[in-house]
């Protein structure tokens, strides 16, 4: 196949672009749409390597309609792909958010399997693979992200066997008994196996994937390596854990600003001299365990175990609002909040401050600073960055964290109060413990967590992944099969290193 190749040595392929169209200002001065970078962790991590290597990011803009095509925003090279209205429904809201998302999160909600949705998933993945094949220079490194694009690695390899392909899965990879429900399980595993390196949040996710290789495709695995037969030899692919993190330094810098500290103080004041402030910050998603948290909190108020004037500030940022399960969840959460406030509130006092809104990063930092106890209680979560953001913000080493054992973060944050969110009595006891330990123990725990998050920040995550990808055996099994991938990352090519931990 002849594809026009361009000169990008590093290509990021993610379902979304790291920029948003500026609302209400569709056309900039030159008649072009205006874009603003969305301050996500991924772009923070990848920006340095994008700039250093003249890299390019391929993604969807978030709107149905014509493709923005290639453009630049804030000096970043971007390619915006189109999704039609039907693809938004079938690929994005359907196969991604109503099939794969619940399936990969332990079927907390029942996954729906529709053949049309799958066809749309294949078509959209092909579009991304073609775009990556067009943009990658010879021997480039291509990093594909997340469950929306699991077929891209193989599709890309079929188009361009000279490139080095990494894939990172941001959400859990389920146990085989659950994964096996997927009618297209074999195609998904084979799609992923087009990569040279597969990264997961936890070791358990990598282990689940390796098992799926054995069971769904009948491949042999050894340690963290899968062997894929190819004409004349085989390729070896590594599947391992690379726990993602945050820009800890950047967030601490925001939290230390006078304006943010003042805002944190204002938030507490606005809560009318609360005895205790609990905080939850989540996308409004059924994986996040918001209902379990509210149930435990409501019962604690009934028992009076948290003292007077306790407040739970619950930010539930709007998410996937056109998917039915999310509409139902919103109703359930709002009914429960209303019940708790109705039953335990007074004139001028509501025990739950419920905020169905999105906030700027500064406001998020102020909220993190204003809390006594942070509640992160997902039923299943790949990592959970909110837990790490809370820790990074607490520069004075105060505050405690209640953390679900079903998050990736639980593997790292040893100073948290770990909890099984399904166990409501256990959750209640843990919240009480986290709220009542002495300041010395709280500080010891927070200090340990802060050290971990500072030393393992998102730059180190990206550097670890890209370094390992650079060293991956690539397409050269002992029998000499496959391509001769080179790389923008060590060994050979431009190096990319994380800053040494502060
Ligand atoms: C997926 C995986 C994995 C939320 N509300 C606002 C806001 N946020 C930000 C948080 C945090 C991010 O969104 C949410 O990240 P999480 O990790 O908590 O969860 P998911 O969205 O489900 O992310 C997850 C992650 O990918 C990365 O690999 O950890 O397991 O599910 O950064 O701060 N940010 C702002 N306003 C809000 O209202 N500015």
Coordinates of C-alpha atoms and ligand atoms in Angstrom, one line a residue:
X1 CA 0.0 0.0 0.0
X2 CA 1.4 3.4 -0.9
X3 CA 0.8 6.0 1.7
X4 CA 2.2 9.4 1.7
X5 CA 4.6 9.5 4.6
X6 CA 5.4 12.5 6.6
X7 CA 8.3 13.3 8.9
X8 CA 7.0 12.8 12.4
X9 CA 9.2 10.6 14.5
X10 CA 6.7 10.5 17.4
X11 CA 3.0 10.0 16.9
X12 CA 0.4 9.9 19.7
X13 CA -2.9 8.3 18.8
X14 CA -5.7 8.9 21.3
X15 CA -9.5 9.0 20.9
X16 CA -9.5 12.7 21.8
X17 CA -7.3 15.6 20.8
X18 CA -5.6 17.4 23.7
X19 CA -7.4 20.6 22.7
X20 CA -11.0 21.9 22.8
X21 CA -12.7 24.2 20.3
X22 CA -13.2 27.5 22.0
X23 CA -17.0 27.7 22.6
X24 CA -18.8 30.7 21.3
X25 CA -15.7 31.7 19.3
X26 CA -15.8 29.2 16.5
X27 CA -13.7 31.3 14.2
X28 CA -10.4 32.9 15.1
X29 CA -8.9 36.0 13.5
X30 CA -7.8 34.1 10.3
X31 CA -11.2 32.6 9.8
X32 CA -9.9 29.4 11.4
X33 CA -11.5 27.7 14.4
X34 CA -9.9 28.6 17.7
X35 CA -8.5 25.8 20.0
X36 CA -7.4 25.8 23.6
X37 CA -5.3 23.0 25.1
X38 CA -7.2 21.0 27.6
X39 CA -5.0 20.7 30.7
X40 CA -5.0 16.9 30.9
X41 CA -2.2 14.8 32.5
X42 CA -1.5 13.0 29.2
X43 CA -0.7 16.2 27.3
X44 CA 1.4 17.5 30.2
X45 CA 3.4 14.2 30.1
X46 CA 3.7 14.0 26.3
X47 CA 4.2 17.7 25.5
X48 CA 8.0 17.7 26.1
X49 CA 8.6 14.7 24.0
X50 CA 6.2 16.0 21.3
X51 CA 8.1 19.3 21.2
X52 CA 11.5 17.7 21.3
X53 CA 10.8 15.3 18.4
X54 CA 8.4 17.4 16.4
X55 CA 5.7 14.9 17.2
X56 CA 2.1 14.9 16.2
X57 CA -1.1 14.0 18.0
X58 CA -4.0 12.3 16.2
X59 CA -7.4 12.3 17.8
X60 CA -11.1 13.2 17.5
X61 CA -12.2 16.8 18.3
X62 CA -15.3 15.8 20.3
X63 CA -17.9 17.0 17.8
X64 CA -19.8 15.2 15.1
X65 CA -19.0 16.8 11.8
X66 CA -16.2 17.5 9.3
X67 CA -12.6 16.6 10.3
X68 CA -10.5 19.6 11.4
X69 CA -7.6 17.9 9.6
X70 CA -4.0 18.9 10.4
X71 CA -3.5 22.1 12.4
X72 CA -1.3 23.6 15.1
X73 CA -2.4 24.8 18.5
X74 CA 0.1 26.2 21.1
X75 CA 2.9 25.0 18.9
X76 CA 1.6 21.4 19.0
X77 CA 1.1 19.5 15.7
X78 CA -2.4 18.0 15.7
X79 CA -4.6 16.0 13.3
X80 CA -8.3 16.1 14.0
X81 CA -10.3 13.1 12.7
X82 CA -14.0 13.1 12.0
X83 CA -16.8 11.0 13.5
X84 CA -20.2 11.1 12.0
X85 CA -23.3 11.5 14.1
X86 CA -23.9 7.8 13.6
X87 CA -20.4 6.9 14.7
X88 CA -20.7 9.1 17.8
X89 CA -23.7 7.0 18.7
X90 CA -22.4 3.5 17.6
X91 CA -18.7 3.8 18.2
X92 CA -18.3 6.3 21.0
X93 CA -21.5 6.1 23.1
X94 CA -22.2 2.5 22.0
X95 CA -19.2 0.2 21.7
X96 CA -16.8 2.3 23.8
X97 CA -19.1 3.5 26.6
X98 CA -21.9 0.9 26.7
X99 CA -20.0 -2.2 25.7
X100 CA -16.3 -2.0 26.6
X101 CA -16.5 0.4 29.6
X102 CA -18.9 -1.7 31.7
X103 CA -17.2 -5.0 30.5
X104 CA -13.8 -3.8 31.5
X105 CA -15.1 -2.5 34.9
X106 CA -16.3 -5.8 36.2
X107 CA -19.7 -5.6 34.6
X108 CA -20.9 -3.1 37.3
X109 CA -23.5 -2.2 34.6
X110 CA -24.5 -4.8 32.1
X111 CA -22.5 -4.4 28.8
X112 CA -24.5 -4.3 25.6
X113 CA -23.4 -6.2 22.6
X114 CA -24.5 -5.0 19.2
X115 CA -23.0 -6.1 15.9
X116 CA -23.6 -2.6 14.3
X117 CA -21.6 -1.0 17.1
X118 CA -18.7 -3.4 16.6
X119 CA -18.7 -2.6 12.8
X120 CA -18.5 1.0 13.7
X121 CA -15.6 0.3 16.1
X122 CA -13.7 -1.5 13.4
X123 CA -14.3 1.4 10.9
X124 CA -13.3 4.1 13.3
X125 CA -10.2 2.2 14.4
X126 CA -9.2 1.8 10.8
X127 CA -9.5 5.6 10.2
X128 CA -7.1 6.2 13.2
X129 CA -4.7 3.6 11.9
X130 CA -4.6 5.0 8.4
X131 CA -4.0 8.5 9.8
X132 CA -1.1 7.2 12.0
X133 CA 0.4 5.4 9.0
X134 CA 0.2 8.7 7.0
X135 CA 1.8 10.8 9.7
X136 CA 4.6 8.5 10.9
X137 CA 8.1 9.0 9.5
X138 CA 10.1 5.9 8.7
X139 CA 11.0 4.0 11.9
X140 CA 8.8 6.4 14.0
X141 CA 7.5 5.6 17.5
X142 CA 3.7 5.5 17.6
X143 CA 2.0 5.5 21.0
X144 CA -1.7 4.4 20.9
X145 CA -3.9 5.1 23.9
X146 CA -6.8 3.3 25.5
X147 CA -9.8 1.0 25.0
X148 CA -11.3 3.0 22.2
X149 CA -8.4 2.1 19.9
X150 CA -7.5 -1.5 20.6
X151 CA -7.5 -2.5 17.0
X152 CA -5.2 0.2 15.9
X153 CA -1.9 -1.5 16.7
X154 CA -2.5 -4.5 14.4
X155 CA -4.1 -2.3 11.7
X156 CA -1.1 0.0 11.8
X157 CA 1.4 -2.8 11.7
X158 CA -0.2 -4.2 8.6
X159 CA 0.2 -0.8 7.0
X160 CA 3.6 0.1 8.3
X161 CA 5.8 -2.7 9.6
X162 CA 8.7 -0.3 10.1
X163 CA 7.3 1.7 13.0
X164 CA 7.5 0.9 16.7
X165 CA 4.1 0.7 18.3
X166 CA 3.3 1.1 22.0
X167 CA -0.2 0.8 23.5
X168 CA -1.4 2.0 26.9
X169 CA -4.7 0.9 28.4
X170 CA -6.0 3.5 30.9
X171 CA -8.8 1.4 32.3
X172 CA -8.6 -2.1 33.9
X173 CA -8.2 -5.2 31.8
X174 CA -10.8 -7.7 33.1
X175 CA -10.4 -11.2 34.3
X176 CA -10.9 -13.8 31.5
X177 CA -14.3 -15.0 32.7
X178 CA -15.6 -11.5 32.1
X179 CA -13.6 -10.7 29.0
X180 CA -14.8 -14.0 27.4
X181 CA -18.3 -12.5 27.2
X182 CA -17.1 -10.2 24.4
X183 CA -18.2 -11.8 21.1
X184 CA -15.1 -10.2 19.4
X185 CA -12.6 -11.1 22.1
X186 CA -10.2 -12.8 19.7
X187 CA -10.2 -9.8 17.3
X188 CA -9.5 -7.4 20.3
X189 CA -6.6 -9.4 21.6
X190 CA -5.2 -9.8 18.1
X191 CA -5.6 -6.1 17.5
X192 CA -3.6 -5.3 20.6
X193 CA -0.9 -7.7 19.7
X194 CA 0.1 -5.6 16.8
X195 CA 2.0 -3.5 19.4
X196 CA 5.6 -4.1 20.5
X197 CA 4.8 -3.1 24.1
X198 CA 1.4 -3.1 25.9
X199 CA 1.2 -1.1 29.1
X200 CA -1.4 -1.5 31.8
X201 CA -2.1 0.3 35.1
X202 CA -1.7 -2.7 37.4
X203 CA 0.2 -6.0 37.3
X204 CA -3.2 -7.7 37.6
X205 CA -4.4 -6.1 34.4
X206 CA -1.3 -7.3 32.5
X207 CA -1.8 -10.8 33.9
X208 CA -5.4 -10.8 32.9
X209 CA -4.4 -9.8 29.4
X210 CA -1.7 -12.5 29.2
X211 CA -4.4 -15.0 30.2
X212 CA -6.7 -13.7 27.4
X213 CA -3.8 -14.3 24.9
X214 CA -3.6 -17.9 26.0
X215 CA -7.3 -18.6 26.3
X216 CA -8.8 -16.5 23.4
X217 CA -6.1 -16.9 20.9
X218 CA -4.2 -20.0 22.1
X219 CA -0.8 -18.2 22.3
X220 CA 2.1 -19.1 24.5
X221 CA 3.2 -16.6 27.2
X222 CA 6.3 -16.6 29.3
X223 CA 6.6 -14.2 32.2
X224 CA 5.3 -10.9 30.8
X225 CA 6.0 -11.9 27.2
X226 CA 3.6 -13.2 24.5
X227 CA 5.0 -14.9 21.5
X228 CA 3.1 -14.3 18.3
X229 CA 3.9 -16.5 15.3
X230 CA 4.6 -14.7 12.0
X231 CA 5.7 -16.1 8.7
X232 CA 9.3 -17.2 9.1
X233 CA 9.5 -16.6 12.9
X234 CA 7.7 -14.8 15.6
X235 CA 7.4 -11.5 17.4
X236 CA 7.7 -11.1 21.1
X237 CA 5.4 -8.6 22.8
X238 CA 5.7 -7.5 26.4
X239 CA 2.7 -6.8 28.5
X240 CA 3.6 -5.0 31.8
X241 CA 2.4 -2.5 34.4
X242 CA 3.2 1.2 34.0
X243 CA 1.0 3.0 36.6
X244 CA 0.1 6.4 35.3
X245 CA 0.5 9.5 37.4
X246 CA 0.0 13.3 37.5
X247 CA 2.1 16.4 37.1
X248 CA 2.6 16.5 40.9
X249 CA 4.9 19.5 40.9
X250 CA 2.6 21.6 38.7
X251 CA -0.4 20.9 40.9
X252 CA 1.5 21.6 44.1
X253 CA 2.5 24.9 42.5
X254 CA -1.1 25.8 41.9
X255 CA -2.1 24.7 45.4
X256 CA 0.5 26.9 47.0
X257 CA -0.7 30.1 45.2
X258 CA -2.1 32.7 47.6
X259 CA -5.3 33.0 45.5
X260 CA -5.9 29.2 45.8
X261 CA -5.2 29.1 49.5
X262 CA -7.5 32.0 50.0
X263 CA -10.2 30.3 48.0
X264 CA -9.8 27.1 50.1
X265 CA -10.4 29.2 53.2
X266 CA -13.4 30.8 51.6
X267 CA -14.9 27.4 50.7
X268 CA -14.7 26.4 54.4
X269 CA -16.2 29.6 55.5
X270 CA -19.0 29.2 53.0
X271 CA -19.8 25.9 54.6
X272 CA -20.7 27.8 57.8
X273 CA -18.1 26.6 60.3
X274 CA -18.2 22.9 59.5
X275 CA -17.0 20.4 62.1
X276 CA -15.6 18.2 59.4
X277 CA -15.3 18.5 55.6
X278 CA -15.4 15.3 53.5
X279 CA -14.7 15.6 49.8
X280 CA -15.6 13.5 46.8
X281 CA -14.5 14.4 43.2
X282 CA -15.5 12.2 40.4
X283 CA -16.9 12.1 36.9
X284 CA -20.5 11.1 37.4
X285 CA -19.8 7.5 36.5
X286 CA -21.2 4.3 38.0
X287 CA -17.7 2.9 38.4
X288 CA -16.8 5.6 41.0
X289 CA -18.9 4.2 43.8
X290 CA -20.8 7.5 44.6
X291 CA -24.0 5.7 45.7
X292 CA -22.1 3.4 48.1
X293 CA -20.3 6.5 49.5
X294 CA -23.6 8.4 50.0
X295 CA -25.2 5.4 51.6
X296 CA -22.4 5.0 54.1
X297 CA -22.4 8.8 54.8
X298 CA -26.1 8.9 55.3
X299 CA -25.9 6.1 57.8
X300 CA -23.1 7.8 59.6
X301 CA -25.2 11.0 59.9
X302 CA -28.0 8.9 61.4
X303 CA -25.6 7.3 63.9
X304 CA -24.1 10.7 64.8
X305 CA -20.6 9.2 64.6
X306 CA -19.0 12.2 62.7
X307 CA -20.1 14.9 65.1
X308 CA -22.2 18.0 64.3
X309 CA -22.0 20.2 61.2
X310 CA -20.3 17.6 59.0
X311 CA -20.4 18.3 55.3
X312 CA -19.7 16.1 52.3
X313 CA -18.8 18.2 49.3
X314 CA -19.4 16.0 46.3
X315 CA -18.3 17.2 42.9
X316 CA -19.9 15.0 40.2
X317 CA -18.7 16.4 36.9
X318 CA -21.1 15.8 34.0
X319 CA -20.1 12.8 31.9
X320 CA -21.5 10.8 28.9
X321 CA -24.8 12.4 29.4
X322 CA -26.4 10.8 26.3
X323 CA -25.7 7.2 27.6
X324 CA -28.7 5.8 29.4
X325 CA -26.9 4.2 32.3
X326 CA -25.4 7.7 33.1
X327 CA -28.8 9.3 33.0
X328 CA -30.2 6.7 35.4
X329 CA -27.2 7.1 37.7
X330 CA -27.6 10.9 37.9
X331 CA -31.3 10.4 38.9
X332 CA -30.3 7.9 41.6
X333 CA -27.5 10.1 43.0
X334 CA -29.7 13.2 43.1
X335 CA -32.6 11.4 44.8
X336 CA -30.2 10.1 47.4
X337 CA -28.6 13.5 48.0
X338 CA -32.1 15.0 48.3
X339 CA -33.0 12.4 50.9
X340 CA -29.9 12.9 53.0
X341 CA -30.3 16.7 53.0
X342 CA -34.0 16.4 53.7
X343 CA -33.5 14.1 56.6
X344 CA -30.5 15.5 58.3
X345 CA -30.3 19.1 57.1
X346 CA -31.5 22.2 58.9
X347 CA -32.3 25.7 57.8
X348 CA -28.9 27.0 56.6
X349 CA -27.2 23.6 56.8
X350 CA -27.1 20.8 54.1
X351 CA -24.9 17.8 55.0
X352 CA -24.3 17.2 51.3
X353 CA -23.0 20.0 49.0
X354 CA -23.7 18.4 45.6
X355 CA -22.1 20.0 42.6
X356 CA -23.0 18.7 39.1
X357 CA -20.5 20.9 37.4
X358 CA -16.9 21.1 36.0
X359 CA -14.4 23.4 37.6
X360 CA -11.1 25.0 36.6
X361 CA -8.0 23.4 37.9
X362 CA -7.4 26.2 40.5
X363 CA -10.9 25.6 42.0
X364 CA -10.2 21.8 42.1
X365 CA -6.9 22.5 44.0
X366 CA -8.8 24.8 46.4
X367 CA -11.3 22.1 47.0
X368 CA -8.6 19.5 47.7
X369 CA -7.0 22.0 50.2
X370 CA -10.3 22.6 51.9
X371 CA -11.0 19.0 52.9
X372 CA -10.2 17.1 56.0
X373 CA -10.9 13.7 54.5
X374 CA -10.9 12.8 50.8
X375 CA -13.2 9.9 49.8
X376 CA -12.1 8.0 46.7
X377 CA -14.3 4.9 46.7
X378 CA -14.6 3.4 43.2
X379 CA -16.0 -0.1 42.7
X380 CA -13.3 -0.4 40.0
X381 CA -10.9 2.2 38.6
X382 CA -7.8 1.8 36.4
X383 CA -5.8 4.2 38.5
X384 CA -7.8 7.2 39.8
X385 CA -5.9 10.4 39.4
X386 CA -8.1 12.3 41.9
X387 CA -6.4 10.4 44.8
X388 CA -3.0 11.4 43.5
X389 CA -4.1 15.0 42.9
X390 CA -5.4 15.4 46.5
X391 CA -2.1 14.1 47.8
X392 CA 0.0 16.4 45.6
X393 CA -2.1 19.4 46.7
X394 CA -1.6 18.9 50.4
X395 CA 1.7 20.6 50.7
X396 CA 1.3 21.1 54.5
X397 CA 1.0 17.3 54.9
X398 CA -2.4 17.5 56.5
X399 CA -5.6 15.6 55.5
X400 CA -6.4 11.9 55.2
X401 CA -7.4 9.7 52.2
X402 CA -10.0 6.9 52.2
X403 CA -9.2 4.8 49.1
X404 CA -10.9 1.9 47.5
X405 CA -8.8 -1.2 47.2
X406 CA -10.2 -1.6 43.7
X407 CA -8.2 1.3 42.2
X408 CA -4.8 1.2 40.7
X409 CA -3.8 3.9 43.1
X410 CA -4.3 1.5 46.0
X411 CA -1.1 -0.4 44.9
X412 CA 0.9 2.8 45.4
X413 CA -0.6 4.9 48.1
X414 CA 0.3 3.0 51.2
X415 CA -0.6 5.8 53.5
X416 CA -4.3 5.7 52.5
X417 CA -7.0 4.1 54.6
X418 CA -7.9 1.2 52.2
X419 CA -11.5 0.1 52.0
X420 CA -13.8 -2.3 50.2
X421 CA -16.6 0.1 49.1
X422 CA -19.1 -2.8 48.9
X423 CA -18.8 -3.3 52.6
X424 CA -20.9 -0.4 53.9
X425 CA -20.1 -1.1 57.6
X426 CA -16.4 -1.3 56.8
X427 CA -16.6 1.9 54.8
X428 CA -18.4 3.7 57.7
X429 CA -15.7 2.5 60.2
X430 CA -12.9 3.5 57.8
X431 CA -14.3 7.0 57.3
X432 CA -14.6 7.5 61.1
X433 CA -11.0 6.3 61.5
X434 CA -9.7 8.6 58.8
X435 CA -11.6 11.5 60.4
X436 CA -10.4 10.9 63.9
X437 CA -6.7 9.9 63.8
X438 CA -4.3 12.2 65.4
X439 CA -2.4 14.8 63.4
X440 CA 1.0 13.0 63.8
X441 CA -0.3 9.8 62.2
X442 CA -2.1 11.8 59.5
X443 CA 1.1 13.6 58.7
X444 CA 3.2 10.4 58.6
X445 CA 0.7 8.8 56.2
X446 CA 0.4 11.9 54.0
X447 CA 4.2 12.3 53.9
X448 CA 4.7 8.8 52.6
X449 CA 2.0 9.2 49.9
X450 CA 3.4 12.6 48.8
X451 CA 6.9 11.1 48.4
X452 CA 5.5 8.4 46.2
X453 CA 3.5 10.8 44.0
X454 CA 6.4 13.2 43.6
X455 CA 8.9 10.6 42.7
X456 CA 6.5 8.7 40.3
X457 CA 5.0 11.6 38.4
X458 CA 3.5 11.6 35.0
X459 CA 6.8 12.5 33.3
X460 CA 8.5 9.5 34.8
X461 CA 5.6 7.3 33.7
X462 CA 6.0 8.5 30.1
X463 CA 9.7 8.1 30.2
X464 CA 9.5 4.6 31.7
X465 CA 7.1 3.5 29.0
X466 CA 9.0 5.1 26.1
X467 CA 12.3 3.8 27.3
X468 CA 10.9 0.2 27.6
X469 CA 9.3 0.6 24.2
X470 CA 12.7 1.8 22.8
X471 CA 14.3 -1.4 24.1
X472 CA 11.5 -3.8 23.0
X473 CA 12.6 -6.5 20.7
X474 CA 10.3 -5.2 18.0
X475 CA 9.7 -7.3 15.0
X476 CA 12.9 -9.3 15.0
X477 CA 12.4 -12.7 16.5
X478 CA 15.4 -15.1 16.4
X479 CA 14.2 -16.5 13.1
X480 CA 14.5 -13.0 11.6
X481 CA 10.9 -12.2 11.1
X482 CA 9.3 -8.8 11.0
X483 CA 10.5 -5.2 10.4
X484 CA 13.5 -3.4 11.7
X485 CA 11.9 -0.8 14.0
X486 CA 14.1 2.0 15.1
X487 CA 12.8 4.5 17.7
X488 CA 12.8 8.1 18.9
X489 CA 13.6 6.7 22.3
X490 CA 16.6 4.9 23.7
X491 CA 18.5 3.0 22.6
X492 CA 19.2 5.0 19.5
X493 CA 17.5 8.2 18.4
X494 CA 16.6 11.2 20.5
X495 CA 16.5 10.4 24.2
X496 CA 13.7 11.5 26.5
X497 CA 14.2 11.4 30.2
X498 CA 12.0 12.4 33.1
X499 CA 13.3 15.2 35.3
X500 CA 15.0 13.8 38.4
X501 CA 12.6 13.6 41.3
X502 CA 12.5 16.8 43.3
Ligands
LIG1 C1 -9.4 7.2 33.2 C2 -9.5 6.0 34.1 C3 -7.3 6.6 35.0 C4 -12.8 15.7 37.2 N1 -13.7 16.7 37.4 C5 -13.1 17.8 37.0 C6 -11.8 17.5 36.6 N2 -11.6 16.2 36.8 C7 -10.3 15.6 36.5 C8 -9.7 15.1 37.7 C9 -8.7 14.0 37.1 C10 -9.5 13.5 36.0 O1 -10.5 14.4 35.7 C11 -10.2 12.2 36.3 O2 -9.3 11.2 36.3 P1 -9.5 9.8 37.0 O3 -8.3 9.0 37.0 O4 -10.0 10.1 38.4 O5 -10.7 9.1 36.3 P2 -11.2 8.9 34.7 O6 -11.7 10.1 34.1 O7 -12.2 7.7 34.8 O8 -9.9 8.4 33.9 C12 -8.7 6.1 35.4 C13 -7.3 7.7 34.1 O9 -8.0 7.5 32.9 C14 -5.8 8.1 33.6 O10 -5.2 6.9 33.1 O11 -6.7 7.0 36.3 O12 -8.7 5.0 36.1 O13 -10.8 5.6 34.3 O14 -7.6 14.5 36.7 O15 -9.0 16.1 38.3 N3 -10.9 18.5 36.3 C15 -11.3 19.8 36.2 N4 -12.6 20.1 36.6 C16 -13.5 19.2 37.0 O16 -14.6 19.5 37.3 N5 -10.4 20.7 35.9

